[in-house]
CSV table of C-alpha atoms in Angstrom, one decimal:
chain,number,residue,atom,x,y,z
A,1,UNK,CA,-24.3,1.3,-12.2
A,2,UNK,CA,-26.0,3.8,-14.9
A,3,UNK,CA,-24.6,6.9,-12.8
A,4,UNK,CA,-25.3,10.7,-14.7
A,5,UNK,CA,-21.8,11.5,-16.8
A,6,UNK,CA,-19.9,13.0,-13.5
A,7,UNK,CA,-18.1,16.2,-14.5
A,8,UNK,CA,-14.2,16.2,-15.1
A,9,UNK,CA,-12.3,16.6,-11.7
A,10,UNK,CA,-10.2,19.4,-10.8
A,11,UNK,CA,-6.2,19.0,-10.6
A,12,UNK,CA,-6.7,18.8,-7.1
A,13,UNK,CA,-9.4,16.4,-7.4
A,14,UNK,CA,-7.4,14.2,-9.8
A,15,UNK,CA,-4.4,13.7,-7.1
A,16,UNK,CA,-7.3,13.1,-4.4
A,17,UNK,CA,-8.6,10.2,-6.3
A,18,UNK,CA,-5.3,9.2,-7.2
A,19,UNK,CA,-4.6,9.0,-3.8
A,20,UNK,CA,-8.1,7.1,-3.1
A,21,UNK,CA,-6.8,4.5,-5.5
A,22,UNK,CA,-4.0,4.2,-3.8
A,23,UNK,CA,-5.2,3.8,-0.4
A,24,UNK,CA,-8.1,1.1,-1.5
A,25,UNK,CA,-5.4,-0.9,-3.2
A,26,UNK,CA,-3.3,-0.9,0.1
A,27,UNK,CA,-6.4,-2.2,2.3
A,28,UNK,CA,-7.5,-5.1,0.0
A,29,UNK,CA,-3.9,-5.6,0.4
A,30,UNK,CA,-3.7,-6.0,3.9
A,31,UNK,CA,-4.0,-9.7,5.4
A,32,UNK,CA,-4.5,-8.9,9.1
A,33,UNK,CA,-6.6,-6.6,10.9
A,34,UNK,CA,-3.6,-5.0,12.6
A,35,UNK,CA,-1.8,-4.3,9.0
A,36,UNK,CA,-5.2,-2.5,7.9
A,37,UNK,CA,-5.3,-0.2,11.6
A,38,UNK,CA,-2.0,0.5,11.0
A,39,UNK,CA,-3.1,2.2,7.4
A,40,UNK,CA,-5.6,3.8,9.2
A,41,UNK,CA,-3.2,5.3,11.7
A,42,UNK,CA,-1.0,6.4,8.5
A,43,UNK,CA,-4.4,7.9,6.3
A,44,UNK,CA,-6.7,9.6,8.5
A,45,UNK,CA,-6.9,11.7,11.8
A,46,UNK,CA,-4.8,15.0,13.0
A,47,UNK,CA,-4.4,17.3,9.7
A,48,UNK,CA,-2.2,14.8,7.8
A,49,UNK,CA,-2.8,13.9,4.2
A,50,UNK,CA,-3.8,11.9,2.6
A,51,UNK,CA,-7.4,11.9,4.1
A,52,UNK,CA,-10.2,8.8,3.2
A,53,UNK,CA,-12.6,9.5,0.6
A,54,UNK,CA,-16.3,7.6,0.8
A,55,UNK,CA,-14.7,4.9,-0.7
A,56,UNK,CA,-12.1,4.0,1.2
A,57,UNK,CA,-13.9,4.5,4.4
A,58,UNK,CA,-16.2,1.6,2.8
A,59,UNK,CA,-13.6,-0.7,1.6
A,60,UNK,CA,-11.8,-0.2,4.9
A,61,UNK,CA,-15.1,-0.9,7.2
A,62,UNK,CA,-15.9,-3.8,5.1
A,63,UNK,CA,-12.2,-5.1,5.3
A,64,UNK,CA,-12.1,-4.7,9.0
A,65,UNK,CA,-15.2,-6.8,9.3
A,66,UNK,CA,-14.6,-9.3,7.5
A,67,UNK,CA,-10.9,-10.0,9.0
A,68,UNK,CA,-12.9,-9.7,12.1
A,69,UNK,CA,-15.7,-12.1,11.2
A,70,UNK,CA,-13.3,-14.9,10.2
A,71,UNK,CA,-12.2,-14.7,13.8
A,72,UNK,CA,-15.9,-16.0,15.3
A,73,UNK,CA,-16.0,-19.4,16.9
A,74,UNK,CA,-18.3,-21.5,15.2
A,75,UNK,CA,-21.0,-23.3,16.3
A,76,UNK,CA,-18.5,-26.3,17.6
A,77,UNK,CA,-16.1,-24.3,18.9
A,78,UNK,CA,-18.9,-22.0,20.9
A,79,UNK,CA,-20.1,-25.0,22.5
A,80,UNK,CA,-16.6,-25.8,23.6
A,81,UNK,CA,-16.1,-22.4,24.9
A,82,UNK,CA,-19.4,-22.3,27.0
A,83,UNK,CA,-18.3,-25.5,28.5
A,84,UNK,CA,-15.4,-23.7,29.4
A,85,UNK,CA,-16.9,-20.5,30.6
A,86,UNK,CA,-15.7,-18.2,28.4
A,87,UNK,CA,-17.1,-15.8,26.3
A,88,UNK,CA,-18.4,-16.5,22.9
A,89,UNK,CA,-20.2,-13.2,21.6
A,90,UNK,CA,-19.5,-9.6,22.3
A,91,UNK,CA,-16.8,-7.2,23.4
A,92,UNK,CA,-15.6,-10.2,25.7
A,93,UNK,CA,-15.7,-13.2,23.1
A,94,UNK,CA,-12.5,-15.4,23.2
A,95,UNK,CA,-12.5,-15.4,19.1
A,96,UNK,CA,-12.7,-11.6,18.8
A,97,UNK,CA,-10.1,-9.1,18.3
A,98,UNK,CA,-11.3,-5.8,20.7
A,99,UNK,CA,-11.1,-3.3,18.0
A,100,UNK,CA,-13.7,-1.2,20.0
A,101,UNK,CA,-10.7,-0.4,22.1
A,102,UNK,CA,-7.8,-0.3,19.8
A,103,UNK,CA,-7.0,4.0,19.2
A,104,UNK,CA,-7.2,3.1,15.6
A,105,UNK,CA,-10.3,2.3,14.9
A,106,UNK,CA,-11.3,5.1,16.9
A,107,UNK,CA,-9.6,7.9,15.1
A,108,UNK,CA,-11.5,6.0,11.9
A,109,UNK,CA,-14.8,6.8,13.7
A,110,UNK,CA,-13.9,10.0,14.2
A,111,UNK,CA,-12.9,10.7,10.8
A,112,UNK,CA,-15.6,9.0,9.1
A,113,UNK,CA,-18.1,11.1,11.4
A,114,UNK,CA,-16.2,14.4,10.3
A,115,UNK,CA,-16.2,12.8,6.1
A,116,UNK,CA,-20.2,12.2,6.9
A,117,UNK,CA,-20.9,15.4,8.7
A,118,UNK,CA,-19.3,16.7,5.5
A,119,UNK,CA,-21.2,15.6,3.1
A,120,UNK,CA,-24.7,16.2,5.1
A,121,UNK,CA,-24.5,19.6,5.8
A,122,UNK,CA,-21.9,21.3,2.5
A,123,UNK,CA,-21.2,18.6,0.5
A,124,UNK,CA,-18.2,19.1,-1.8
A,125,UNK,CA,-18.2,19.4,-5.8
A,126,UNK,CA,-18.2,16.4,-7.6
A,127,UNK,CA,-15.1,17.6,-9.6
A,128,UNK,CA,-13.1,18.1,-6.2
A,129,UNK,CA,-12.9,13.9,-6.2
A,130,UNK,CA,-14.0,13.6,-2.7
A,131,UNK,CA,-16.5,11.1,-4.2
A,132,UNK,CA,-20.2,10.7,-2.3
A,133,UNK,CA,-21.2,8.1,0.3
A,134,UNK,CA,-23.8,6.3,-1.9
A,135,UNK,CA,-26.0,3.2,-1.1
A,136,UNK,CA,-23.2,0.5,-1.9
A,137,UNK,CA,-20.7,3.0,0.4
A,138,UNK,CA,-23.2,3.4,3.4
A,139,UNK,CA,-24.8,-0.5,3.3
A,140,UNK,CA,-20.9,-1.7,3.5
A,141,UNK,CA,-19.7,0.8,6.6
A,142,UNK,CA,-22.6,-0.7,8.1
A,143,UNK,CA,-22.2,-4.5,7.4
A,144,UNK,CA,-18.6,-3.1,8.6
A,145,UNK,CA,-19.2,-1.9,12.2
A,146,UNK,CA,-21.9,-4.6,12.7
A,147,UNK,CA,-18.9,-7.2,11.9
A,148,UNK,CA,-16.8,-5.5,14.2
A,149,UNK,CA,-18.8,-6.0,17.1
A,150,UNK,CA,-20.0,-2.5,17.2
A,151,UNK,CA,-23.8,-2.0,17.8
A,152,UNK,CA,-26.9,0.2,17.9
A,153,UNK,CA,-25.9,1.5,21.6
A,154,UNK,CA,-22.3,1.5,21.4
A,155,UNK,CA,-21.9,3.8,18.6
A,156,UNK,CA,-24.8,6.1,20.1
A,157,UNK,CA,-22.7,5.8,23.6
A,158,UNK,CA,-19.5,6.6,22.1
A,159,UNK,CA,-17.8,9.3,24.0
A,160,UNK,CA,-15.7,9.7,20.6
A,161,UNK,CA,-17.9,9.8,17.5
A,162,UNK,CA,-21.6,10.0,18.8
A,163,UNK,CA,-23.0,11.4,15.7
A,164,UNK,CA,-21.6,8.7,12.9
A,165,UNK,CA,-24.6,6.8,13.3
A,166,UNK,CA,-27.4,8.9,13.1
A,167,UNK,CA,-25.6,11.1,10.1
A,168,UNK,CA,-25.4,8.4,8.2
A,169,UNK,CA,-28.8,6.5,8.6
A,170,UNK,CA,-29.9,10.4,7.7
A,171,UNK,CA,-27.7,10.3,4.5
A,172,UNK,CA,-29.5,6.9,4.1
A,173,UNK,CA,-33.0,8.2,4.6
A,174,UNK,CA,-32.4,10.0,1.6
A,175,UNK,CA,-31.9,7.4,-1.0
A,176,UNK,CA,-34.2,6.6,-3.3
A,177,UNK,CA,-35.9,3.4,-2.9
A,178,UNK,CA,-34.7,2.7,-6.4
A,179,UNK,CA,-31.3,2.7,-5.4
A,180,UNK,CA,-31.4,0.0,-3.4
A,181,UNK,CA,-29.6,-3.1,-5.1
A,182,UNK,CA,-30.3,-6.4,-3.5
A,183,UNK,CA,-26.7,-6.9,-2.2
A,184,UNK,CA,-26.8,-3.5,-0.6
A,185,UNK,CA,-29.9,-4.1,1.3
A,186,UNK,CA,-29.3,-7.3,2.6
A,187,UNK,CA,-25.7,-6.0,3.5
A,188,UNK,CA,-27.6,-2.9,5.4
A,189,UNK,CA,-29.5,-5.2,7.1
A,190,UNK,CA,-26.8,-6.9,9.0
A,191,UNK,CA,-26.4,-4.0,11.2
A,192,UNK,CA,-28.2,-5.1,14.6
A,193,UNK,CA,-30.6,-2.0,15.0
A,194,UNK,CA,-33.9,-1.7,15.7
A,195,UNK,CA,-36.2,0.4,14.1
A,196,UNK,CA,-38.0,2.2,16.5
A,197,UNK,CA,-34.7,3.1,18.0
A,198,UNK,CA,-33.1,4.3,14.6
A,199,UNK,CA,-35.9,7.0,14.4
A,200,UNK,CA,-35.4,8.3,17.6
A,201,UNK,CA,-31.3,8.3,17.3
A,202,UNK,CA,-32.0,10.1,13.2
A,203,UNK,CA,-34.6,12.3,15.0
């Protein structure tokens, strides 16, 4: 990435990305989806520290969905389980761990939507190492929630977090077009949205 020179960080915003460094070491780490919602019960919510930087809420997003995605049926096995009746897409589906439901990944919602809410209305100094949710950040949270079964109207719906959504496509909207990689757009694009109803949830 040809970023601008960022200036030096602050004591406190040494330890914080430290501590970011840290925490995204632990969630690459993690071989099962409960060993990464058990991070997030230890990392974010209440007033504990330490709190997830932009980074860490995208590795963490991204890790959850694809731990989750390895879990789909494929196309055999979904045949299989029509025969049978059950479920093979959705909150319901046989292959698919409910993390819609788990108080983890709830309390991640609600901290990322408090991190986002953040950084769209005051966001911090660059030397206080909270770091910025960027294209590659934003594109992966999405590709994230998309692979954890979440969609357009169940993050609207939430009773929990109803804002995560819209404050980040409005953190998206203002991107330049330029800093759009490939892999980030066609990550972006996973999310099952429709456009029409994006505008009306950013507006």
């Amino acid at each position: 990435d040809q970023n601008p020179k960022l200036p030096p960080p602050s004591a406190a915003g040494r330890k914080r990305i430290e501590t970011s460094k840290v925490a995204n070491v632990k969630i690459l780490a993690a071989e099962t989806i409960d060993d990464v919602l058990n991070l997030i019960d230890e990392n974010v919510g209440d007033l504990r520290a330490p709190a997830f930087t932009p980074i860490n809420y995208s590795t963490v997003f991204h890790r959850l969905g694809r731990l989750n995605k390895a879990n789909r049926p494929n196309a055999k096995q979904r045949r299989y389980l029509e025969k049978r009746g059950a479920a093979t897409t959705g909150p319901g589906a046989t292959a698919y761990v409910p993390l819609a439901r788990d108080a983890r990944f709830v309390k991640l919602q609600i901290a990322l939507a408090s991190e986002l809410r953040l950084h769209r209305e005051n966001p911090p100094p660059l030397e206080s190492g909270h770091g910025i949710f960027g294209v590659r950040e934003c594109s992966s949270i999405l590709w994230g929630l998309a692979n954890c079964g979440c969609t357009l109207q169940s993050l609207t719906e939430s009773p929990h977090a109803p804002e995560m959504l819209p404050t980040l496509l409005q953190i998206m909207q203002d991107f330049e077009s330029s800093a759009w990689q490939c892999q980030a757009r066609s990550i972006s694009h996973w999310f099952p949205y429709d456009p029409v109803r994006v505008v009306n949830v950013v507006s």
